Coordinates of C-alpha atoms and ligand atoms in Angstrom, one line a residue:
M80 CA 112.3 -98.9 84.6
G81 CA 108.6 -98.7 83.5
A82 CA 107.3 -99.0 87.1
I83 CA 109.5 -96.1 88.3
R84 CA 108.5 -94.0 85.3
T85 CA 104.8 -94.6 86.1
R86 CA 105.6 -93.6 89.7
I87 CA 107.3 -90.4 88.5
E88 CA 104.5 -89.5 86.2
A89 CA 102.0 -89.9 89.1
A90 CA 104.1 -87.8 91.4
L91 CA 104.4 -85.0 88.8
A92 CA 100.7 -85.0 88.0
H93 CA 99.8 -85.0 91.7
T94 CA 102.2 -82.2 92.7
L95 CA 101.4 -79.7 90.0
P96 CA 98.5 -77.4 90.6
A97 CA 95.2 -78.7 89.2
A98 CA 94.2 -77.2 85.8
D99 CA 90.8 -76.1 87.1
R100 CA 92.3 -74.1 90.0
A101 CA 92.7 -70.4 89.4
P102 CA 94.6 -69.0 87.6
T103 CA 93.4 -71.8 85.3
R104 CA 95.2 -70.6 82.1
L105 CA 98.6 -70.6 83.9
H106 CA 97.9 -73.9 85.6
S107 CA 96.9 -75.5 82.3
A108 CA 100.0 -74.3 80.7
I109 CA 102.2 -75.5 83.6
R110 CA 100.7 -79.0 83.3
Y111 CA 101.1 -78.9 79.5
A112 CA 104.8 -78.0 79.9
V113 CA 105.5 -80.8 82.4
L114 CA 103.1 -83.7 81.6
E115 CA 103.1 -83.8 77.8
G116 CA 106.0 -86.2 77.2
G117 CA 109.6 -86.2 78.1
K118 CA 112.1 -89.0 78.9
R119 CA 112.3 -88.2 82.6
V120 CA 116.0 -88.9 82.5
R121 CA 116.9 -86.7 85.5
P122 CA 114.2 -88.3 87.8
L123 CA 115.2 -91.7 86.7
L124 CA 118.8 -90.9 87.5
A125 CA 117.8 -89.7 91.0
F126 CA 115.8 -93.0 91.6
A127 CA 118.8 -95.0 90.3
A128 CA 121.3 -93.2 92.6
G129 CA 118.8 -93.6 95.4
E130 CA 118.8 -97.3 94.9
V131 CA 122.5 -97.4 95.6
V132 CA 122.0 -95.7 99.0
I133 CA 118.6 -97.4 99.7
A134 CA 116.7 -94.1 99.7
P135 CA 113.0 -94.0 100.7
P136 CA 110.9 -93.8 97.4
A137 CA 108.6 -90.9 98.8
R138 CA 111.7 -88.7 99.2
L139 CA 112.8 -89.6 95.7
D140 CA 109.3 -88.6 94.4
A141 CA 109.9 -85.1 95.8
V142 CA 113.4 -84.9 94.4
S143 CA 112.2 -86.1 91.0
C144 CA 109.5 -83.4 90.9
A145 CA 112.0 -80.7 91.8
L146 CA 114.4 -81.8 89.1
E147 CA 111.8 -82.2 86.4
F148 CA 110.2 -78.8 87.2
I149 CA 113.6 -77.1 86.8
H150 CA 114.2 -79.0 83.6
A151 CA 110.7 -78.2 82.2
Y152 CA 111.1 -74.5 83.1
S153 CA 114.5 -74.4 81.2
L154 CA 112.9 -75.9 78.1
V155 CA 110.0 -73.5 78.1
H156 CA 112.2 -70.5 78.5
D157 CA 114.8 -71.9 76.0
D158 CA 112.1 -72.3 73.3
M159 CA 110.9 -68.6 73.7
P160 CA 111.5 -66.1 70.8
C161 CA 114.1 -64.2 72.9
M162 CA 116.2 -67.4 73.2
D163 CA 116.0 -70.3 70.8
N164 CA 112.7 -69.3 69.2
D165 CA 111.4 -72.8 68.6
V166 CA 107.8 -74.0 67.8
L167 CA 108.1 -77.7 68.5
R168 CA 109.0 -79.6 71.7
R169 CA 108.2 -83.2 72.6
G170 CA 106.3 -83.4 69.4
K171 CA 103.9 -80.6 70.3
P172 CA 103.7 -76.8 69.9
T173 CA 106.0 -75.1 72.4
V174 CA 104.3 -73.4 75.4
H175 CA 104.5 -69.8 74.0
V176 CA 102.9 -71.1 70.7
E177 CA 100.2 -73.1 72.4
F178 CA 99.5 -70.4 75.0
D179 CA 101.3 -67.0 74.7
E180 CA 104.7 -65.5 75.5
A181 CA 103.7 -64.0 78.8
T182 CA 102.2 -67.3 80.0
A183 CA 105.3 -69.2 78.9
L184 CA 107.5 -66.8 81.0
L185 CA 105.2 -67.3 84.0
V186 CA 105.2 -71.1 83.5
G187 CA 109.0 -71.1 83.8
D188 CA 109.0 -68.7 86.8
S189 CA 106.3 -70.8 88.6
L190 CA 108.0 -74.2 87.9
Q191 CA 111.3 -72.9 89.2
T192 CA 109.9 -71.7 92.5
L193 CA 107.7 -74.8 92.8
A194 CA 110.8 -77.0 92.5
F195 CA 112.2 -75.3 95.7
E196 CA 108.8 -75.4 97.4
V197 CA 108.7 -79.2 97.0
L198 CA 112.2 -79.7 98.1
S199 CA 111.9 -77.5 101.2
Q200 CA 108.8 -79.2 102.6
V201 CA 109.0 -79.8 106.3
G202 CA 109.8 -83.4 107.1
L203 CA 111.2 -84.4 103.7
C204 CA 114.5 -85.4 105.4
E205 CA 115.1 -86.4 109.0
N206 CA 118.4 -84.5 108.9
A207 CA 117.8 -80.8 108.1
A208 CA 121.4 -80.2 107.1
V209 CA 121.1 -82.8 104.4
Q210 CA 117.9 -81.2 103.2
L211 CA 119.7 -77.8 103.0
D212 CA 122.5 -79.5 101.0
M213 CA 119.8 -80.7 98.6
L214 CA 118.4 -77.2 98.2
S215 CA 121.7 -75.6 97.7
T216 CA 122.8 -78.4 95.2
L217 CA 119.7 -77.7 93.1
A218 CA 120.1 -73.9 93.4
I219 CA 123.7 -73.9 92.3
A220 CA 123.1 -76.4 89.5
S221 CA 120.2 -74.3 88.1
G222 CA 121.6 -70.8 88.5
T223 CA 124.4 -68.7 87.1
H224 CA 127.0 -71.3 88.3
G225 CA 125.2 -74.0 86.4
M226 CA 122.4 -74.3 83.8
A227 CA 121.5 -70.6 83.5
G228 CA 125.2 -69.6 83.3
G229 CA 125.7 -72.3 80.6
Q230 CA 122.7 -70.9 78.7
A231 CA 124.2 -67.4 78.8
I232 CA 127.5 -68.8 77.4
D233 CA 125.5 -70.6 74.7
L234 CA 123.6 -67.5 73.6
A235 CA 126.8 -65.4 73.5
A236 CA 128.5 -68.2 71.4
T237 CA 126.0 -68.2 68.6
G238 CA 127.9 -67.7 65.3
V239 CA 131.2 -68.1 67.2
T240 CA 133.5 -71.1 66.6
L241 CA 134.3 -72.6 70.0
T242 CA 137.4 -74.7 70.8
F243 CA 136.8 -78.1 72.4
P244 CA 137.6 -76.9 76.0
E245 CA 135.2 -73.9 75.5
L246 CA 132.5 -76.2 74.2
E247 CA 133.0 -78.6 77.1
F248 CA 132.9 -75.7 79.7
M249 CA 129.6 -74.5 78.2
H250 CA 128.0 -78.0 78.4
I251 CA 129.3 -78.8 81.8
H252 CA 127.2 -75.9 83.0
K253 CA 124.2 -75.9 80.6
T254 CA 123.3 -79.6 80.5
G255 CA 125.8 -81.3 82.8
A256 CA 125.1 -79.4 86.0
L257 CA 121.4 -80.5 86.4
I258 CA 122.3 -84.1 85.5
R259 CA 125.0 -84.1 88.1
A260 CA 122.6 -82.6 90.6
A261 CA 120.0 -85.3 89.8
V262 CA 122.5 -88.0 90.8
K263 CA 123.6 -86.1 93.9
L264 CA 120.1 -85.5 95.1
G265 CA 119.3 -89.2 94.7
A266 CA 122.5 -90.0 96.7
L267 CA 121.6 -87.4 99.4
S268 CA 118.2 -89.1 99.7
G269 CA 119.7 -92.1 101.5
E270 CA 119.8 -92.1 105.3
R271 CA 123.6 -91.9 105.5
Q272 CA 126.1 -90.5 103.1
D273 CA 129.3 -92.4 102.5
H274 CA 132.1 -90.3 101.0
A275 CA 133.5 -92.9 98.7
V276 CA 130.0 -93.7 97.3
M277 CA 129.1 -90.1 96.8
H278 CA 132.4 -89.5 95.0
A279 CA 131.9 -92.5 92.7
L280 CA 128.3 -91.4 91.9
D281 CA 129.6 -87.9 91.1
Q282 CA 132.2 -89.2 88.7
Y283 CA 129.5 -91.2 87.0
A284 CA 127.3 -88.2 86.7
K285 CA 130.1 -86.1 85.2
H286 CA 130.6 -88.7 82.5
I287 CA 127.0 -89.1 81.6
G288 CA 126.3 -85.4 81.8
L289 CA 128.7 -84.8 79.0
A290 CA 127.7 -87.9 77.1
F291 CA 124.1 -86.6 77.2
Q292 CA 125.1 -83.5 75.3
V293 CA 127.4 -85.2 72.9
V294 CA 124.6 -87.5 71.9
D295 CA 122.1 -84.6 71.8
D296 CA 124.4 -82.9 69.2
C297 CA 124.8 -86.2 67.2
L298 CA 121.0 -86.6 67.1
D299 CA 120.5 -83.0 66.1
A300 CA 122.8 -83.6 63.2
E301 CA 121.5 -87.0 61.9
S302 CA 118.0 -87.5 63.1
T303 CA 114.7 -86.2 61.9
T304 CA 112.2 -83.8 63.5
A305 CA 109.6 -86.5 63.6
T306 CA 111.9 -88.9 65.6
L307 CA 113.2 -86.2 68.0
G308 CA 109.9 -84.4 68.5
K309 CA 111.8 -81.1 68.3
T310 CA 113.3 -79.3 65.3
A311 CA 116.3 -81.3 64.0
G312 CA 119.3 -79.8 62.3
K313 CA 118.9 -76.5 64.2
D314 CA 122.5 -76.3 65.4
A315 CA 124.0 -76.0 61.9
V316 CA 121.3 -73.5 60.8
Q317 CA 122.0 -71.3 63.8
G318 CA 125.7 -71.5 63.4
K319 CA 126.3 -73.1 66.8
S320 CA 129.4 -74.9 67.8
T321 CA 128.6 -78.5 68.7
Y322 CA 130.5 -81.7 69.4
V323 CA 129.7 -82.6 65.8
S324 CA 131.0 -79.4 64.3
V325 CA 134.1 -79.4 66.4
L326 CA 135.0 -83.1 66.3
G327 CA 133.0 -84.4 63.3
L328 CA 130.3 -87.1 63.7
P329 CA 132.5 -90.2 63.9
R330 CA 134.7 -88.7 66.7
A331 CA 131.7 -87.3 68.5
K332 CA 130.1 -90.8 68.6
A333 CA 133.4 -92.4 69.7
L334 CA 133.6 -89.8 72.6
A335 CA 130.0 -90.6 73.7
E336 CA 131.0 -94.3 73.8
E337 CA 134.2 -93.6 75.7
L338 CA 132.1 -91.6 78.3
R339 CA 129.6 -94.5 78.5
Q340 CA 132.4 -96.9 79.3
S341 CA 134.0 -94.5 81.8
A342 CA 130.6 -94.2 83.5
H343 CA 130.4 -98.0 83.8
E344 CA 134.0 -98.2 85.2
V345 CA 133.4 -95.8 88.1
L346 CA 130.3 -97.8 89.0
L347 CA 132.2 -101.1 89.4
P348 CA 133.0 -100.7 93.1
L349 CA 129.3 -100.1 93.9
G350 CA 128.2 -103.6 92.8
T351 CA 124.8 -104.7 91.6
R352 CA 122.9 -101.9 93.4
A353 CA 124.3 -99.6 90.7
A354 CA 123.0 -101.8 87.8
R355 CA 120.2 -99.3 87.0
L356 CA 122.7 -96.4 86.8
G357 CA 124.6 -98.6 84.3
A358 CA 121.5 -99.2 82.3
L359 CA 120.8 -95.4 82.2
A360 CA 124.3 -94.7 80.9
D361 CA 123.6 -97.1 78.1
F362 CA 120.2 -95.4 77.5
V363 CA 121.7 -91.9 77.5
V364 CA 124.3 -92.9 74.9
R365 CA 122.3 -95.3 72.7
R366 CA 118.9 -93.4 72.7
Q367 CA 117.4 -92.4 69.3
F368 CA 115.4 -89.4 70.6
Ligands
GRG253 C1 116.5 -71.1 79.9 C2 117.9 -71.0 82.0 C3 117.6 -71.6 80.8 C4 118.3 -72.7 80.4 C5 118.0 -73.5 79.3 C6 118.6 -77.0 79.1 C7 118.7 -75.7 78.4 C8 119.1 -74.5 79.1 C9 118.2 -75.6 77.2 C10 117.6 -76.7 76.4 C11 118.3 -76.7 75.0 C12 118.9 -78.0 74.7 C13 118.3 -78.7 73.5 C14 119.9 -78.5 75.5 C15 120.5 -79.8 75.1 C16 120.3 -80.9 76.1 C17 119.0 -80.9 76.6 C18 118.8 -80.4 78.0 C19 118.0 -81.5 75.9 C20 116.6 -81.7 76.4 O1 116.6 -82.6 77.5 P1 115.8 -84.0 77.4 O2 116.3 -84.7 76.1 O3 114.4 -83.6 77.1 O4 116.0 -84.7 78.7 P2 113.0 -84.3 77.5 O5 112.0 -83.7 76.5 O6 113.2 -85.8 77.2 O7 112.7 -84.0 78.9

């Protein structure tokens, strides 16, 4: 996936405002938030789903930028003192530490609107109805019915012991919704949408969306700050319910593996064109950072 990653990095760097364009401090901070590291899992998922439906790469570039801008904004805001209050992200000082709080807030605001600007550009899709579907998919996944709603549940749950269904409900929104949107946007980037294919891809996305969070919780519990590039062991310190606190580490790992296998199973009818999605399911579950 190296070539696709290189392509994604180039699209991100090209689409973001130049650092020497006014307001320069905000634009430098925006570029710092997006371009300094990151696995690019959501763009890679969009490209891999796009491969199943033979989507044009230029359309996937725009979709990737939109997804990564929303993701980067969520990390910048999540790290702020009013939320998770963290100083380290992707091995570097968080945006409010490197710049300041007001700038971090504006970085998130700007990235969020830039995501929709990129996705609403004239001519991105031949079919305007499909483009509207893309826009509403990203809006719903990012907002109160998705990531932001999940974050609200997470903040309210600090110090509270959640049951397994409550934990799952939170993560389906907080982490899962944007991952599911990434796969759907890739699938919508094809010229035609086949219902059975869309359904299989959505099932796949649900499995890896949850797997992503289960693995994130396991890594937080057993990895180091140096490996993760963000503060390790934070969930326990903050009294957060996680898959590890609710299930224990061995069962959490077994659940991640079950979800990986389920993701592979739903891809079977899609044949070799879904190979990259399979590889991404493996990466999501077996990653070390
Ligand atoms: C502030 C509206 C708002 C939402 C924040 C996503 C999120 C909601 C908070 C991030 C906190 C967190 C650690 C969530 C767990 C899963 C997750 C999204 C991890 C970070 O994503 P990666 O691993 O990050 O894809 P990189 O740095 O690789 O891009």
